[in-house]
Amino acid sequence: MAPGQRGSLDPAAAGRDRSPRGTAMIYRPRFSLRHAALTLAAFTCGIGSVAVAAEKSELRIATVAPAGSSFHKRLQTLGNEWSRGPGGVSMNIYAGTQGGELQIVRRMRVGQIQGAMLTSVGLAQIDRSVTALQYMPMMFRDWDDVDAVREKLRPDLERRLSDAGYVVMVWADAGWVRYFSNKPILRFQDLKSLRVYASSGDPESVELMKSYYTPVVLEPEQILLGLRNGMIDALPVPAFLANFSQVPTYAP
């Protein structure tokens, strides 16, 4: 893909009407506080670090997604394609082993890794402007709305990230957010009594959540433990992302 190109991380999205429909797209925008929080993802590379890595024909890429997930497999496919290209650049992928996205961004800054697949939580550590899509709850009706706004913002977002020393390789969607809970959620009001996962490094979103339920800040690798020990009752996440984890086992 060319730098800045948009794609989908959901294999099932290919050739499909992208308007929200069916159970995979439930929690309409007016019921979703962070419906765009995980739909915005990017593969970013530090410019200076990449130049050094290219000389060594090696790139170290990190993602919070676990090994064997669709995200990991997509990166492996990309790595295979790059290895066959001019220069034979090899890609070492660290899937779910480098901590949360805050830690991954820190590792990029010091040159331990050269690239990452990030959600808006990680990208916001580089430039807060990427949260423009995230902090507009109840604003988007469907994917056409999201795409229209993102395409208007994309040139400026990519320029700001470039000014910080990063190049966006691809923007991708992960799907609409739905709530996975170990307690029944029949109405939006049912969320008020629940302790719901919130991502660390996202204080504005946490403050917004407080108006609707009790947010509990955890790192992604703590989610399953939190569900098992009762620290959290639910989490908002696209079904596609939950599918490659054990989340449905503890919060169907």
Short mmCIF file of C-alpha atoms in Angstrom, two decimals, residues 50-204:
data_model
loop_
_atom_site.label_atom_id
_atom_site.label_comp_id
_atom_site.label_asym_id
_atom_site.label_seq_id
_atom_site.Cartn_x
_atom_site.Cartn_y
_atom_site.Cartn_z
CA VAL A 50 13.64 3.74 9.39
CA ALA A 51 16.59 5.24 7.53
CA VAL A 52 19.00 3.50 9.89
CA ALA A 53 17.04 0.25 9.80
CA ALA A 54 16.91 0.25 6.00
CA GLU A 55 20.71 0.25 5.86
CA LYS A 56 20.67 -2.91 7.99
CA SER A 57 17.79 -4.38 5.92
CA GLU A 58 15.80 -4.99 9.10
CA LEU A 59 12.67 -3.44 10.58
CA ARG A 60 11.35 -4.21 14.05
CA ILE A 61 7.56 -3.80 14.16
CA ALA A 62 5.31 -4.07 17.24
CA THR A 63 1.60 -4.50 17.87
CA VAL A 64 -0.48 -5.17 20.98
CA ALA A 65 -2.36 -7.82 18.99
CA PRO A 66 -1.37 -11.36 20.02
CA ALA A 67 0.56 -13.80 17.86
CA GLY A 68 -1.70 -15.68 15.48
CA SER A 69 -4.31 -12.91 15.31
CA SER A 70 -5.48 -11.48 11.98
CA PHE A 71 -3.46 -8.33 12.68
CA HIS A 72 -0.31 -10.38 13.21
CA LYS A 73 -0.94 -12.41 10.05
CA ARG A 74 -1.45 -9.24 7.99
CA LEU A 75 1.89 -7.91 9.22
CA GLN A 76 3.52 -11.23 8.35
CA THR A 77 2.10 -10.99 4.83
CA LEU A 78 3.43 -7.45 4.53
CA GLY A 79 6.82 -8.61 5.78
CA ASN A 80 6.94 -11.37 3.17
CA GLU A 81 6.16 -8.87 0.42
CA TRP A 82 8.85 -6.46 1.62
CA SER A 83 11.43 -9.24 1.81
CA ARG A 84 10.92 -9.89 -1.91
CA GLY A 85 11.23 -6.22 -2.82
CA PRO A 86 14.34 -4.16 -3.68
CA GLY A 87 16.90 -4.45 -0.90
CA GLY A 88 15.21 -7.46 0.67
CA VAL A 89 14.16 -5.66 3.86
CA SER A 90 13.28 -8.15 6.60
CA MET A 91 10.58 -7.47 9.17
CA ASN A 92 10.73 -8.79 12.72
CA ILE A 93 7.26 -8.65 14.24
CA TYR A 94 6.69 -8.44 18.00
CA ALA A 95 3.06 -9.40 18.59
CA GLY A 96 1.71 -8.79 22.09
CA THR A 97 5.16 -8.80 23.72
CA GLN A 98 6.14 -5.13 23.96
CA GLY A 99 3.59 -3.90 26.50
CA GLY A 100 0.69 -1.53 25.86
CA GLU A 101 0.62 1.12 23.18
CA LEU A 102 2.17 3.74 25.48
CA GLN A 103 5.17 1.45 25.96
CA ILE A 104 5.33 0.73 22.22
CA VAL A 105 5.44 4.43 21.35
CA ARG A 106 8.18 4.97 23.93
CA ARG A 107 10.18 2.13 22.36
CA MET A 108 9.80 3.78 18.96
CA ARG A 109 11.07 7.07 20.30
CA VAL A 110 14.28 5.54 21.61
CA GLY A 111 14.81 3.42 18.49
CA GLN A 112 14.18 -0.03 20.00
CA ILE A 113 11.54 -0.61 17.32
CA GLN A 114 11.00 1.21 14.05
CA GLY A 115 7.30 0.79 13.45
CA ALA A 116 3.99 -0.15 15.03
CA MET A 117 0.37 -0.91 14.33
CA LEU A 118 -1.45 1.52 16.62
CA THR A 119 -4.97 2.54 17.54
CA SER A 120 -5.80 6.17 18.24
CA VAL A 121 -4.70 5.59 21.85
CA GLY A 122 -1.12 5.07 20.76
CA LEU A 123 -1.20 7.66 17.99
CA ALA A 124 -2.42 10.25 20.49
CA GLN A 125 0.87 9.89 22.35
CA ILE A 126 2.51 11.31 19.23
CA ASP A 127 -0.11 13.95 18.39
CA ARG A 128 -3.44 14.50 20.14
CA SER A 129 -5.14 15.64 16.93
CA VAL A 130 -5.86 12.01 15.96
CA THR A 131 -8.51 11.89 18.69
CA ALA A 132 -10.70 14.27 16.69
CA LEU A 133 -12.71 11.24 15.55
CA GLN A 134 -12.76 9.70 19.02
CA TYR A 135 -14.13 12.57 21.09
CA MET A 136 -17.28 13.22 19.07
CA PRO A 137 -19.71 10.72 20.62
CA MET A 138 -23.09 10.17 18.99
CA MET A 139 -22.04 12.09 15.88
CA PHE A 140 -21.62 9.38 13.22
CA ARG A 141 -24.54 7.53 11.66
CA ASP A 142 -22.61 5.10 9.46
CA TRP A 143 -19.27 4.38 7.77
CA ASP A 144 -19.94 7.00 5.12
CA ASP A 145 -19.97 9.67 7.83
CA VAL A 146 -16.76 8.33 9.36
CA ASP A 147 -15.02 8.13 5.98
CA ALA A 148 -16.08 11.62 4.96
CA VAL A 149 -14.77 13.22 8.14
CA ARG A 150 -11.58 11.16 8.17
CA GLU A 151 -10.77 11.97 4.55
CA LYS A 152 -11.13 15.67 5.32
CA LEU A 153 -8.85 15.36 8.34
CA ARG A 154 -6.36 12.85 6.93
CA PRO A 155 -3.97 15.26 5.15
CA ASP A 156 -3.62 17.41 8.24
CA LEU A 157 -3.26 14.40 10.55
CA GLU A 158 -0.56 12.88 8.37
CA ARG A 159 1.26 16.21 8.17
CA ARG A 160 1.23 16.60 11.94
CA LEU A 161 2.51 13.05 12.45
CA SER A 162 5.18 13.64 9.79
CA ASP A 163 6.29 16.80 11.57
CA ALA A 164 6.76 14.66 14.68
CA GLY A 165 8.95 12.24 12.72
CA TYR A 166 6.48 9.51 11.73
CA VAL A 167 5.10 8.32 8.39
CA VAL A 168 1.61 6.81 8.17
CA MET A 169 1.63 3.75 5.91
CA VAL A 170 -2.06 2.83 6.09
CA TRP A 171 -5.26 3.81 7.90
CA ALA A 172 -7.54 0.86 8.63
CA ASP A 173 -10.89 0.07 10.22
CA ALA A 174 -11.44 -2.55 12.91
CA GLY A 175 -15.22 -2.25 13.19
CA TRP A 176 -17.92 -0.63 15.31
CA VAL A 177 -17.62 -0.90 19.06
CA ARG A 178 -19.98 -3.14 21.00
CA TYR A 179 -20.03 -3.92 24.71
CA PHE A 180 -18.94 -7.34 25.94
CA SER A 181 -20.14 -7.90 29.50
CA ASN A 182 -20.48 -10.64 32.10
CA LYS A 183 -23.74 -9.00 33.21
CA PRO A 184 -26.86 -8.38 31.10
CA ILE A 185 -27.00 -5.09 29.18
CA LEU A 186 -30.53 -4.76 27.85
CA ARG A 187 -30.71 -0.97 27.95
CA PHE A 188 -28.12 1.75 27.85
CA GLN A 189 -28.97 2.55 31.49
CA ASP A 190 -27.74 -0.91 32.50
CA LEU A 191 -24.18 0.33 31.97
CA LYS A 192 -24.43 2.79 34.87
CA SER A 193 -23.79 0.16 37.54
CA LEU A 194 -20.95 -1.56 35.66
CA ARG A 195 -17.19 -1.19 35.92
CA VAL A 196 -16.02 -0.82 32.34
CA TYR A 197 -12.51 -1.10 30.93
CA ALA A 198 -10.82 2.12 29.88
CA SER A 199 -7.49 2.41 28.12
CA SER A 200 -4.54 3.97 29.93
CA GLY A 201 -3.11 7.09 28.34
CA ASP A 202 -6.58 8.28 27.33
CA PRO A 203 -7.65 10.67 30.15
CA GLU A 204 -10.18 12.65 28.09
#
